[in-house]
Coordinates of C-alpha atoms in Angstrom, one line a residue:
M1 CA 29.5 -43.5 -18.7
S2 CA 32.9 -44.1 -17.3
T3 CA 33.1 -44.0 -13.5
T4 CA 36.2 -41.7 -13.8
A5 CA 34.4 -39.1 -15.9
V6 CA 34.3 -35.6 -14.3
L7 CA 30.9 -34.1 -13.6
A8 CA 32.1 -30.5 -13.3
G9 CA 34.5 -28.1 -14.9
P10 CA 35.4 -27.7 -18.6
A11 CA 34.7 -31.3 -19.4
R12 CA 30.9 -30.9 -19.0
V13 CA 28.7 -31.1 -22.1
F14 CA 28.0 -27.6 -23.5
H15 CA 26.7 -26.5 -26.9
L16 CA 25.4 -23.1 -27.7
R17 CA 25.4 -21.5 -31.1
A18 CA 23.6 -18.5 -32.3
D19 CA 22.0 -17.9 -35.7
P20 CA 24.3 -15.5 -37.6
A21 CA 21.3 -13.5 -38.9
L22 CA 20.1 -13.0 -35.3
V23 CA 23.5 -11.8 -34.2
H24 CA 23.7 -9.4 -37.1
R25 CA 20.3 -8.0 -36.2
L26 CA 21.2 -7.6 -32.5
E27 CA 24.5 -5.9 -33.5
A28 CA 22.3 -3.2 -35.2
V29 CA 20.3 -2.8 -32.0
I30 CA 23.4 -2.3 -29.9
D31 CA 24.8 0.2 -32.5
T32 CA 21.5 2.1 -32.4
S33 CA 21.7 2.4 -28.6
G34 CA 25.3 3.8 -28.8
L35 CA 26.2 1.9 -25.6
G36 CA 29.1 0.1 -27.1
A37 CA 30.9 3.2 -28.3
W38 CA 30.0 5.0 -25.0
F39 CA 31.4 2.3 -22.8
E40 CA 34.6 2.1 -24.8
A41 CA 35.1 5.9 -24.6
E42 CA 34.5 5.9 -20.8
L43 CA 36.8 2.9 -20.3
A44 CA 39.6 4.6 -22.3
G45 CA 39.2 7.7 -20.1
A46 CA 39.2 5.7 -16.9
D47 CA 42.2 3.5 -17.7
T48 CA 45.2 4.8 -15.8
R49 CA 47.2 1.6 -15.6
A50 CA 50.8 1.6 -16.8
G51 CA 51.8 -1.6 -18.6
G52 CA 49.9 -4.9 -18.6
R53 CA 48.4 -6.9 -21.4
R54 CA 46.2 -5.0 -23.9
R55 CA 42.5 -5.8 -23.6
T56 CA 41.2 -7.7 -26.6
L57 CA 37.5 -8.0 -25.8
N58 CA 35.5 -4.9 -26.5
A59 CA 32.3 -3.6 -24.9
R60 CA 30.3 -3.9 -28.1
A61 CA 31.0 -7.6 -28.4
L62 CA 30.1 -8.3 -24.8
L63 CA 26.8 -6.4 -25.2
V64 CA 25.9 -8.3 -28.3
A65 CA 26.7 -11.6 -26.6
L66 CA 24.5 -10.8 -23.6
L67 CA 21.6 -9.7 -25.8
T68 CA 22.0 -12.8 -27.9
L69 CA 21.8 -15.0 -24.9
S70 CA 18.6 -13.4 -23.7
A71 CA 17.1 -13.3 -27.2
A72 CA 17.9 -17.1 -27.5
E73 CA 16.1 -17.6 -24.2
Q74 CA 19.2 -18.6 -22.3
P75 CA 20.2 -17.6 -18.8
L76 CA 22.3 -14.5 -18.6
I77 CA 25.5 -16.1 -17.2
L78 CA 28.8 -14.5 -18.0
R79 CA 30.5 -17.9 -18.5
D80 CA 28.0 -18.7 -21.2
A81 CA 28.7 -15.3 -22.9
A82 CA 32.3 -16.3 -23.3
R83 CA 31.4 -19.7 -24.8
L84 CA 28.9 -18.1 -27.1
L85 CA 31.5 -15.6 -28.4
N86 CA 33.9 -18.5 -29.1
A87 CA 31.3 -20.4 -31.0
M88 CA 30.4 -17.6 -33.4
T89 CA 31.2 -17.8 -37.1
P90 CA 34.5 -16.3 -38.4
S91 CA 32.7 -13.5 -40.1
T92 CA 30.8 -12.6 -37.0
K93 CA 34.0 -12.7 -34.9
H94 CA 35.6 -10.3 -37.4
R95 CA 32.8 -7.8 -37.1
L96 CA 32.9 -8.0 -33.3
G97 CA 36.7 -7.7 -33.2
I98 CA 37.3 -11.1 -31.6
P99 CA 40.4 -13.2 -32.6
R100 CA 39.5 -16.6 -33.9
T101 CA 41.7 -18.7 -31.5
G102 CA 43.6 -18.1 -28.4
V103 CA 47.3 -18.6 -27.7
T104 CA 46.9 -22.4 -27.0
G105 CA 44.6 -22.9 -30.0
E106 CA 41.4 -22.8 -27.8
G107 CA 38.8 -20.2 -27.7
A108 CA 40.1 -16.6 -27.7
V109 CA 37.6 -15.3 -25.1
T110 CA 37.9 -16.6 -21.6
E111 CA 35.5 -16.3 -18.7
R112 CA 38.0 -14.2 -16.9
M113 CA 38.1 -11.7 -19.8
V114 CA 34.3 -11.4 -19.8
S115 CA 33.9 -11.0 -16.1
Y116 CA 36.8 -8.4 -16.0
L117 CA 35.3 -6.3 -18.7
F118 CA 31.8 -6.6 -17.3
N119 CA 32.9 -5.4 -13.8
R120 CA 34.9 -2.5 -15.3
M121 CA 31.9 -1.4 -17.4
L122 CA 29.5 -1.6 -14.5
A123 CA 31.9 0.2 -12.2
L124 CA 31.4 3.3 -14.4
I125 CA 27.6 3.4 -13.6
D126 CA 27.4 1.9 -10.1
P127 CA 25.9 4.5 -7.7
S128 CA 26.2 2.3 -4.6
P129 CA 28.3 3.8 -1.8
H130 CA 29.0 0.2 -0.7
A131 CA 30.4 -1.0 -4.0
A132 CA 34.1 -1.9 -3.7
S133 CA 35.2 0.5 -6.5
N134 CA 33.4 3.4 -4.9
R135 CA 34.3 2.6 -1.3
D136 CA 38.0 1.9 -2.0
A137 CA 38.4 5.1 -3.9
Y138 CA 36.8 7.1 -1.1
E139 CA 38.9 5.5 1.6
R140 CA 42.1 6.1 -0.3
A141 CA 41.2 9.8 -0.8
R142 CA 40.4 10.0 2.9
D143 CA 43.7 8.5 3.9
D144 CA 45.5 10.9 1.6
A145 CA 43.7 13.8 3.2
V146 CA 44.7 12.7 6.7
A147 CA 48.3 12.3 5.6
A148 CA 48.4 15.7 3.9
H149 CA 47.2 17.5 7.1
A150 CA 49.8 15.9 9.5
D151 CA 53.1 17.5 10.2
P152 CA 56.4 15.5 10.4
D153 CA 55.7 14.7 14.1
G154 CA 52.4 13.2 13.3
V155 CA 50.3 16.0 14.7
I156 CA 47.1 16.6 12.7
D157 CA 45.5 19.9 12.1
E158 CA 41.9 19.0 13.1
T159 CA 40.3 22.1 11.8
A160 CA 41.8 21.9 8.3
L161 CA 41.3 18.2 8.2
G162 CA 37.6 18.6 9.1
A163 CA 37.1 21.1 6.3
A164 CA 38.9 18.8 3.8
L165 CA 36.9 15.8 4.8
T166 CA 33.6 17.7 4.5
E167 CA 34.6 18.7 1.0
L168 CA 35.6 15.2 0.2
K169 CA 32.3 13.8 1.3
A170 CA 30.4 16.3 -0.8
G171 CA 32.5 15.5 -3.8
H172 CA 32.0 11.7 -3.2
A173 CA 28.2 12.3 -3.0
D174 CA 28.3 14.2 -6.3
A175 CA 30.2 11.4 -7.9
L176 CA 27.7 8.8 -6.8
A177 CA 24.8 11.0 -8.0
D178 CA 26.6 11.3 -11.4
R179 CA 26.9 7.5 -11.6
F180 CA 23.2 7.2 -10.8
T181 CA 22.4 9.5 -13.7
R182 CA 24.7 7.5 -15.9
L183 CA 22.9 4.2 -14.9
R184 CA 19.5 5.6 -15.8
W185 CA 20.9 7.0 -19.1
V186 CA 22.2 3.5 -20.0
L187 CA 18.9 1.9 -19.1
D188 CA 17.0 4.4 -21.2
R189 CA 19.3 4.1 -24.2
G190 CA 19.2 0.3 -24.2
V191 CA 15.4 0.0 -24.1
E192 CA 14.9 2.9 -26.5
A193 CA 17.1 1.1 -29.1
T194 CA 14.4 -1.6 -29.5
H195 CA 11.6 0.9 -30.5
P196 CA 10.8 0.9 -34.2
R197 CA 11.4 4.3 -35.7
Q198 CA 8.6 3.9 -38.3
I199 CA 5.9 3.3 -35.7
A200 CA 5.1 6.4 -33.7
H201 CA 3.3 6.0 -30.4
T202 CA 0.0 7.7 -29.7
G203 CA 0.8 8.8 -26.2
S204 CA -0.8 6.5 -23.6
Y205 CA 1.1 4.4 -21.1
A206 CA 0.6 1.9 -18.3
L207 CA 2.8 2.0 -15.3
D208 CA 3.4 -0.6 -12.6
S209 CA 6.2 -2.3 -10.6
S210 CA 7.1 -5.9 -10.1
E211 CA 9.5 -7.7 -7.8
V212 CA 13.0 -8.8 -8.8
R213 CA 14.6 -11.0 -6.2
T214 CA 18.3 -10.7 -5.7
W215 CA 20.7 -13.6 -6.2
A216 CA 22.0 -13.0 -2.6
R217 CA 21.0 -15.4 0.1
Q218 CA 17.9 -13.8 1.6
N219 CA 17.2 -15.4 5.0
R220 CA 20.5 -15.1 6.9
K221 CA 22.0 -13.1 9.7
Q222 CA 23.5 -10.0 8.2
P223 CA 26.9 -8.7 9.3
K224 CA 27.1 -5.4 11.1
A225 CA 28.9 -3.5 8.4
P226 CA 26.6 -2.7 5.5
W227 CA 29.3 -3.1 2.9
L228 CA 29.7 -6.7 4.0
Y229 CA 26.2 -7.6 3.1
P230 CA 25.9 -10.0 0.1
D231 CA 23.8 -7.4 -1.6
P232 CA 23.8 -4.1 0.3
D233 CA 21.6 -2.3 -2.3
A234 CA 18.7 -4.7 -1.9
S235 CA 16.1 -4.5 0.8
W236 CA 13.1 -6.3 2.2
N237 CA 9.5 -5.8 1.1
G238 CA 7.0 -7.2 3.6
K239 CA 7.8 -9.4 6.5
K240 CA 11.2 -11.0 6.8
T241 CA 10.0 -14.6 6.8
H242 CA 10.4 -17.7 4.7
G243 CA 6.7 -17.5 3.6
S244 CA 5.1 -15.5 0.8
N245 CA 4.6 -12.4 2.8
G246 CA 8.1 -11.0 2.2
W247 CA 10.8 -10.9 -0.4
Y248 CA 14.3 -9.5 -0.7
G249 CA 15.5 -7.6 -3.7
Y250 CA 14.4 -4.7 -5.9
W251 CA 11.3 -3.1 -7.5
L252 CA 11.3 -3.2 -11.3
H253 CA 9.4 -0.2 -12.5
A254 CA 8.2 -0.3 -16.1
L255 CA 6.4 2.1 -18.4
V256 CA 4.6 0.3 -21.2
R257 CA 2.9 1.5 -24.3
V258 CA -0.9 1.0 -24.6
P259 CA -3.4 1.7 -27.3
E260 CA -5.8 4.6 -27.1
A261 CA -9.2 4.2 -25.6
S262 CA -12.3 3.9 -27.8
R263 CA -12.9 7.6 -27.5
A264 CA -9.6 8.4 -29.1
A265 CA -8.9 5.3 -31.2
T266 CA -10.1 6.9 -34.4
N267 CA -7.7 9.8 -33.9
A268 CA -4.6 7.6 -33.8
S269 CA -1.9 9.2 -35.9
T270 CA -0.3 5.9 -37.0
G271 CA -3.4 4.5 -38.7
N272 CA -3.0 1.4 -36.6
G273 CA -6.1 1.9 -34.6
D274 CA -6.1 -0.1 -31.4
D275 CA -3.5 -2.5 -32.7
V276 CA -0.2 -1.1 -31.5
P277 CA 2.9 -3.1 -30.4
C278 CA 3.0 -3.6 -26.7
L279 CA 6.6 -2.4 -25.9
V280 CA 8.4 -1.3 -22.7
E281 CA 9.2 2.4 -23.0
R282 CA 11.3 2.9 -19.9
I283 CA 12.4 0.9 -16.9
D284 CA 14.0 1.7 -13.5
L285 CA 15.2 -0.4 -10.6
T286 CA 15.0 0.7 -7.0
A287 CA 15.3 -1.0 -3.6
A288 CA 12.2 -3.0 -2.6
N289 CA 11.2 -0.5 0.1
A290 CA 11.3 2.6 -2.2
D291 CA 8.3 4.7 -3.1
V292 CA 6.8 3.5 -6.4
R293 CA 5.3 7.0 -7.1
E294 CA 8.7 8.7 -7.0
A295 CA 10.3 6.2 -9.3
G296 CA 7.3 6.4 -11.7
L297 CA 7.4 10.1 -11.9
G298 CA 11.2 10.0 -12.4
M299 CA 10.7 7.7 -15.5
L300 CA 8.0 9.9 -16.9
T301 CA 10.0 13.1 -16.4
R302 CA 13.1 11.6 -18.1
M303 CA 11.0 10.3 -21.0
V304 CA 9.4 13.7 -21.6
A305 CA 12.7 15.4 -21.5
D306 CA 14.3 12.9 -24.0
H307 CA 11.3 13.2 -26.3
E308 CA 11.3 17.0 -26.3
N309 CA 15.1 17.1 -27.0
A310 CA 14.8 14.6 -29.8
D311 CA 11.8 16.3 -31.3
A312 CA 13.5 19.7 -31.2
A313 CA 16.6 18.3 -32.8
A314 CA 14.5 16.7 -35.6
G315 CA 12.4 19.8 -36.1
T316 CA 9.2 17.8 -35.5
P317 CA 6.2 18.6 -33.3
D318 CA 6.2 17.3 -29.7
R319 CA 4.9 13.8 -29.3
P320 CA 1.4 13.4 -27.9
R321 CA 0.9 12.9 -24.2
R322 CA -2.4 11.4 -23.2
D323 CA -3.3 8.8 -20.5
V324 CA -1.2 7.2 -17.8
L325 CA -2.8 4.2 -16.2
A326 CA -1.8 3.1 -12.8
D327 CA -3.3 1.0 -10.0
R328 CA -4.3 2.1 -6.5
A329 CA -0.7 1.8 -5.2
Y330 CA 0.0 5.1 -6.9
T331 CA -3.3 6.9 -5.8
S332 CA -4.0 5.4 -2.5
E333 CA -3.5 8.6 -0.5
N334 CA -7.0 9.8 0.7
R335 CA -7.9 13.3 -0.4
K336 CA -4.4 13.9 -1.7
A337 CA -3.3 14.3 -5.3
E338 CA 0.0 16.2 -4.9
D339 CA 2.1 13.0 -5.0
W340 CA 0.8 11.6 -8.3
I341 CA -2.1 13.1 -10.2
W342 CA -1.0 16.8 -10.2
P343 CA 2.6 16.0 -11.2
L344 CA 1.2 13.9 -14.1
W345 CA -1.0 16.8 -15.2
E346 CA 2.0 19.2 -15.0
L347 CA 3.9 16.8 -17.4
G348 CA 1.0 16.9 -19.8
F349 CA -0.6 13.5 -19.0
T350 CA -4.1 12.6 -17.7
S351 CA -4.4 10.0 -14.9
V352 CA -6.7 7.0 -15.4
H353 CA -6.9 5.3 -12.0
D354 CA -8.9 3.1 -9.7
L355 CA -10.4 4.5 -6.5
T356 CA -10.0 3.1 -3.0
V357 CA -12.8 2.6 -0.6
H358 CA -11.9 5.9 1.1
Q359 CA -12.2 7.8 -2.2
L360 CA -15.6 6.5 -3.3
G361 CA -18.9 8.3 -2.8
P362 CA -19.3 12.0 -1.9
A363 CA -16.2 13.9 -1.2
R364 CA -15.3 13.6 2.4
R365 CA -14.0 16.2 4.9
G366 CA -10.6 17.5 3.9
T367 CA -11.4 18.2 0.2
P368 CA -12.3 21.8 -0.7
K369 CA -16.1 22.1 -1.3
P370 CA -16.7 23.5 -4.8
T371 CA -17.8 27.1 -4.6
S372 CA -20.0 26.4 -7.7
G373 CA -22.4 24.3 -5.6
A374 CA -21.6 21.1 -7.5
L375 CA -21.5 17.7 -5.8
V376 CA -18.2 15.8 -6.1
I377 CA -18.8 12.0 -6.2
D378 CA -16.2 9.4 -7.1
G379 CA -14.0 12.3 -8.2
Q380 CA -16.5 13.8 -10.7
P381 CA -18.7 16.9 -10.4
Y382 CA -22.5 16.4 -10.5
S383 CA -25.6 18.5 -10.4
P384 CA -27.1 19.0 -6.9
R385 CA -30.3 17.4 -8.2
L386 CA -28.6 14.0 -8.4
P387 CA -31.0 11.5 -6.7
A388 CA -29.9 10.2 -3.3
H389 CA -29.9 6.5 -4.4
L390 CA -27.3 7.3 -7.1
R391 CA -24.9 9.1 -4.8
T392 CA -23.3 6.0 -3.2
L393 CA -22.7 3.1 -5.5
T394 CA -20.5 0.2 -4.5
P395 CA -18.3 -1.2 -7.3
P396 CA -18.5 -5.0 -7.8
P397 CA -15.6 -7.0 -6.2
I398 CA -12.8 -8.5 -8.2
G399 CA -14.0 -11.7 -9.9
A400 CA -17.7 -10.6 -9.9
D401 CA -19.9 -12.2 -12.6
R402 CA -21.0 -10.3 -15.6
A403 CA -24.6 -9.8 -14.4
T404 CA -23.3 -7.9 -11.3
I405 CA -21.0 -5.7 -13.3
A406 CA -23.8 -5.0 -15.8
A407 CA -26.1 -3.9 -13.0
Y408 CA -23.5 -1.6 -11.5
Q409 CA -22.8 -0.1 -14.9
A410 CA -26.5 0.5 -15.5
S411 CA -26.6 2.5 -12.2
I412 CA -23.6 4.5 -13.4
A413 CA -25.4 5.2 -16.7
Q414 CA -28.4 6.6 -14.8
R415 CA -26.0 8.8 -12.8
A416 CA -24.3 10.0 -16.0
I417 CA -27.1 12.3 -17.1
Y418 CA -26.5 14.4 -13.9
A419 CA -22.8 14.6 -14.5
L420 CA -21.4 18.1 -15.3
H421 CA -20.0 18.5 -18.7
A422 CA -16.5 20.0 -19.2
V423 CA -16.6 23.0 -21.5
G424 CA -13.3 23.8 -23.3
G425 CA -10.0 22.7 -21.9
R426 CA -8.2 23.3 -18.6
N427 CA -6.8 26.6 -17.8
E428 CA -3.1 27.2 -16.9
D429 CA -3.9 27.0 -13.2
G430 CA -5.7 23.6 -13.6
S431 CA -9.2 25.0 -13.2
W432 CA -12.0 24.0 -15.6
D433 CA -15.4 25.3 -16.7
F434 CA -18.2 22.9 -16.2
G435 CA -21.9 23.1 -17.2
C436 CA -25.0 21.2 -16.3
R437 CA -26.6 18.9 -18.9
A438 CA -29.6 21.3 -18.8
M439 CA -27.5 24.1 -20.3
A440 CA -28.5 25.4 -23.8
L441 CA -25.3 24.0 -25.3
L442 CA -26.3 20.4 -24.5
G443 CA -30.0 20.3 -24.0
Q444 CA -30.0 16.8 -22.5
L445 CA -31.8 17.5 -19.2
R446 CA -35.0 19.3 -18.1
C447 CA -34.6 21.4 -14.9
D448 CA -36.8 24.1 -13.4
L449 CA -33.6 25.9 -12.2
K450 CA -32.9 26.5 -15.9
P451 CA -36.3 27.6 -17.2
R452 CA -35.1 27.5 -20.8
S453 CA -34.6 23.7 -20.6
L454 CA -38.3 23.2 -19.8
T455 CA -39.0 23.8 -23.5
L456 CA -37.2 20.5 -24.3
P457 CA -39.3 17.5 -25.3
L458 CA -40.9 15.6 -22.4
T459 CA -38.9 12.5 -23.5
K460 CA -35.8 14.1 -21.9
P461 CA -35.1 13.3 -18.3
T462 CA -36.5 15.8 -15.8
T463 CA -34.9 16.6 -12.4
T464 CA -36.9 16.3 -9.2
P465 CA -37.3 19.6 -7.2
T466 CA -37.6 17.7 -3.9
V467 CA -34.0 16.4 -4.2
F468 CA -32.6 19.9 -3.9
T469 CA -34.4 23.3 -3.6
P470 CA -32.0 26.2 -3.2
P471 CA -33.0 29.0 -0.7
A472 CA -34.4 32.2 -2.1
G473 CA -31.6 34.3 -3.6
R474 CA -29.0 31.6 -3.1
T475 CA -29.1 29.6 -6.3
P476 CA -25.7 27.8 -6.9
K477 CA -23.6 29.0 -9.7
V478 CA -23.8 25.7 -11.5
C479 CA -27.6 26.1 -11.6
G480 CA -28.0 29.8 -12.1
Q481 CA -25.3 30.1 -14.8
E482 CA -24.7 28.4 -18.1
K483 CA -21.2 27.3 -16.8
S484 CA -19.2 27.7 -13.7
R485 CA -15.5 27.3 -12.9
I486 CA -14.2 24.6 -10.6
S487 CA -10.6 24.7 -9.3
R488 CA -8.1 21.9 -9.6
D489 CA -8.0 21.2 -5.9
E490 CA -11.8 20.7 -5.8
L491 CA -11.5 17.7 -8.2
P492 CA -8.4 15.7 -7.0
Y493 CA -9.5 12.4 -8.7
W494 CA -11.1 13.6 -11.9
Q495 CA -10.8 11.3 -14.9
P496 CA -11.9 11.7 -18.6
D497 CA -14.6 8.9 -18.2
L498 CA -17.0 8.5 -15.3
Y499 CA -15.6 6.1 -12.8
G500 CA -17.4 2.7 -13.1
S501 CA -18.9 3.3 -16.6
K502 CA -18.3 0.9 -19.4
A503 CA -16.0 3.5 -21.1
W504 CA -13.9 3.7 -17.9
Y505 CA -13.7 -0.1 -17.7
D506 CA -12.6 -0.3 -21.3
S507 CA -10.0 2.4 -20.7
F508 CA -8.6 1.1 -17.4
N509 CA -8.4 -2.5 -18.7
R510 CA -5.7 -1.3 -21.1
R511 CA -3.4 -1.5 -18.0
N512 CA -3.5 -5.3 -18.3
R513 CA -0.8 -5.0 -21.0
I514 CA 1.8 -4.2 -18.4
E515 CA 0.8 -7.4 -16.5
G516 CA 1.5 -9.3 -19.8
I517 CA 4.9 -7.7 -20.0
F518 CA 5.8 -8.8 -16.5
G519 CA 4.5 -12.3 -17.4
N520 CA 6.8 -12.4 -20.5
L521 CA 9.8 -11.2 -18.4
K522 CA 9.2 -13.9 -15.7
N523 CA 8.2 -16.8 -18.0
D524 CA 10.8 -19.5 -17.4
A525 CA 10.4 -20.6 -21.0
T526 CA 11.5 -17.3 -22.4
Q527 CA 13.6 -14.4 -20.9
N528 CA 13.0 -15.3 -17.3
I529 CA 14.3 -12.7 -14.9
T530 CA 13.4 -14.8 -11.8
R531 CA 16.0 -15.4 -9.2
G532 CA 19.0 -17.4 -10.5
N533 CA 18.6 -16.6 -14.2
F534 CA 21.4 -14.0 -13.8
R535 CA 23.7 -14.4 -10.9
V536 CA 24.9 -10.9 -10.1
M537 CA 24.3 -8.7 -7.1
G538 CA 24.1 -5.0 -6.6
L539 CA 21.7 -2.3 -8.0
A540 CA 23.8 -1.5 -11.1
K541 CA 24.4 -5.1 -12.2
T542 CA 20.9 -6.3 -11.6
A543 CA 19.4 -3.3 -13.4
F544 CA 21.8 -3.9 -16.4
M545 CA 20.9 -7.5 -16.7
T546 CA 17.2 -6.7 -16.4
M547 CA 17.6 -4.1 -19.2
V548 CA 19.1 -6.8 -21.5
A549 CA 16.1 -9.1 -20.8
V550 CA 13.6 -6.2 -21.4
M551 CA 15.3 -5.5 -24.8
A552 CA 14.9 -9.1 -25.8
V553 CA 11.2 -9.1 -24.8
N554 CA 10.6 -5.9 -26.8
L555 CA 12.2 -7.5 -29.9
R556 CA 10.2 -10.7 -29.5
L557 CA 6.9 -8.9 -29.1
L558 CA 7.6 -6.6 -32.0
D559 CA 8.2 -9.6 -34.2
A560 CA 4.9 -11.2 -33.1
W561 CA 3.0 -7.9 -33.7
Q562 CA 4.5 -7.6 -37.2
L563 CA 3.5 -11.2 -38.1
R564 CA 0.0 -10.4 -37.0
R565 CA -0.1 -7.2 -39.1
D566 CA 1.2 -9.0 -42.1
A567 CA -1.5 -11.7 -41.8
Q568 CA -4.2 -9.0 -41.5
A569 CA -2.8 -7.2 -44.6
R570 CA -2.9 -10.5 -46.6
A571 CA -6.5 -11.0 -45.5
G572 CA -7.4 -7.5 -46.5
A573 CA -5.9 -8.1 -50.0
G574 CA -8.1 -11.2 -50.5
D575 CA -5.6 -13.8 -49.5
E576 CA -6.7 -16.5 -47.1
L577 CA -5.9 -15.5 -43.6
T578 CA -3.5 -18.1 -42.1
R579 CA -2.2 -17.7 -38.6
P580 CA 1.6 -18.1 -38.3
A581 CA 2.7 -21.4 -36.9
P582 CA 3.1 -21.3 -33.1
R583 CA 6.7 -20.8 -32.1
A584 CA 8.2 -23.9 -30.4
R585 CA 8.7 -23.2 -26.8
R586 CA 10.6 -25.2 -24.2
P587 CA 8.2 -26.6 -21.5
R588 CA 8.3 -25.1 -18.1
R589 CA 10.5 -26.9 -15.6
R590 CA 7.5 -27.5 -13.3
T591 CA 5.6 -29.0 -16.3
L592 CA 8.4 -31.4 -17.0
L593 CA 8.6 -32.4 -13.4
I594 CA 4.8 -33.0 -13.2
E595 CA 4.9 -35.1 -16.4
A596 CA 7.9 -37.1 -15.2
T597 CA 6.1 -37.8 -11.9
R598 CA 2.9 -38.9 -13.6
A599 CA 4.9 -41.2 -15.9
R600 CA 6.6 -42.8 -12.9
V601 CA 3.3 -43.3 -11.0
A602 CA 1.7 -44.8 -14.1
A603 CA 4.6 -47.2 -14.6
A604 CA 4.5 -48.3 -11.0
R605 CA 0.7 -48.9 -11.2
A606 CA 1.2 -50.9 -14.4
A607 CA 3.9 -53.0 -12.8
A608 CA 1.8 -53.6 -9.7
D609 CA -1.2 -54.7 -11.9
A610 CA 1.0 -57.0 -13.9
V611 CA 2.4 -58.7 -10.8
A612 CA -1.1 -59.0 -9.2
A613 CA -2.5 -60.7 -12.4
H614 CA 0.0 -63.6 -12.1
Q615 CA -0.3 -64.3 -8.4
P616 CA -2.9 -66.8 -6.9
A617 CA -5.6 -65.5 -4.7
P618 CA -5.3 -66.0 -1.0
G619 CA -6.0 -69.7 -0.1
G620 CA -5.8 -70.9 -3.7
G621 CA -9.6 -70.9 -4.1
A622 CA -11.8 -70.5 -7.1
G623 CA -10.4 -67.0 -7.6
A624 CA -6.9 -68.2 -8.1
V625 CA -5.2 -67.6 -11.4
P626 CA -3.6 -70.7 -12.9
D627 CA 0.0 -70.7 -13.6
P628 CA 0.9 -70.3 -17.3
P629 CA 1.8 -73.5 -19.1
P630 CA 5.5 -74.3 -19.5
D631 CA 7.2 -73.6 -22.7
A632 CA 7.1 -76.3 -25.3

């Protein structure tokens, strides 16, 4: 290399071309979302400039370029989007409305054109009060209001000005709320465009959140004015240290499709059974100190509203709503279900959740005691004849061996015979009718409190009167009646399967799919939304780039699912089942670094061994190695 060659700027080596077939497919995805046409219409309505050069780059082309970069597993850098557009084939440029060459014969799309259009598009959906576009507009309106309420001598009518400023603040807040609604609408439309129309989902979802660190410098002294922060929309989660206890950025909330549990797999409407594509249904981005439950319920509420509107317009029945799986971060409140479980039920979903240590065992003080006389343990109603040694069972810790888990599930199976059985469905007020297993409808338990059950075979389990004997004339409803009603507030943590049972483990383990989604998003060999892969700041821009990466992940996982389905179909038709060849992946940067370090160490050792083999031993004794003979 010449010593005068530049190491930065336009002379650096760069080559990026996209497969025309891939670009054509991604164009269809962008057209399905409708975002290109929507942004163009909004930009035309917001353009109030007089004169100036006409914009030649359109929103559709920029959206296609960004999605192509992410689908090609490249960083989402705006400079690279410009170079990608210039490197596209003439036919692709024609479809995207891009001139072939610029004025000087170089590429028609410049980095300035891309960044200008990107900033204008994101200003339409930026809800931040600290964003330059929103703050400058508000300050100009405030200055105009002050000037309008001043007489020629400069005296200001304070009363009229105060009323005008109050109205201005209210209008500004409404405008920001409208932009926030637009941002979520854009996120929903982009992710929804990647869902296959021919594959209907069966109604169960997993919900979780993961960190997205901002590109802004994290450990620095912040200025006093919030709008001078590098990223005023981001916040800290945890301690503000250089260690692993804290991070600075946003929560990425994701709602992911999961298959039905074994109890409902045979009723899947798609005929796919448990094998359904693992796709992201909705996403949202909030500050790192936001409440994850509020964001999760917001995503579910918007999804339900969108589905109902789409189904009503198509004249089809409403889509099924079944399970929502979430970890203990969403249900950690002790003896309180108003923040998560009841809102899920009102939306038509059933919560499948893990219990904290404060929610295990018999219901503690603060939870209404069932008037039916049932025992509430681990969120489930049980017969008062439940043996004492089965009332408090400690779940195995994370990472426990299979023998420990099997022993715990065996105890849960012994407890299951005493669990009350739900009769019918829930009423409008959330109450439910439950009956003991000794009721005539089931006939699974022998109990002297239900004399009819004593006619069952002796092989059936029999309750022990010494566990519970009701006082004379005060037999609990659950024992004296075939069924009794339990209100919603008496069962705040009820689930379809007994907590800790094998059925519950199988159902709750479906939540692992969302962990796989986050792993795909943060894999530095694929889409990679880790810090530095897209170098933008602010809630709107970070959320938009994250949406593009999620769209690419959905398309990639859908392709993998389709390949697996095709292989299964060929095997069912009698053809030999051959797995598709593994897709070539770029090694991780850390893997390359480790391999290079090992190679250097091995080379150094080999060189040292070679040198030592040709040197005489100390003192020139018997261990000395003779010099090689001279060349003939």
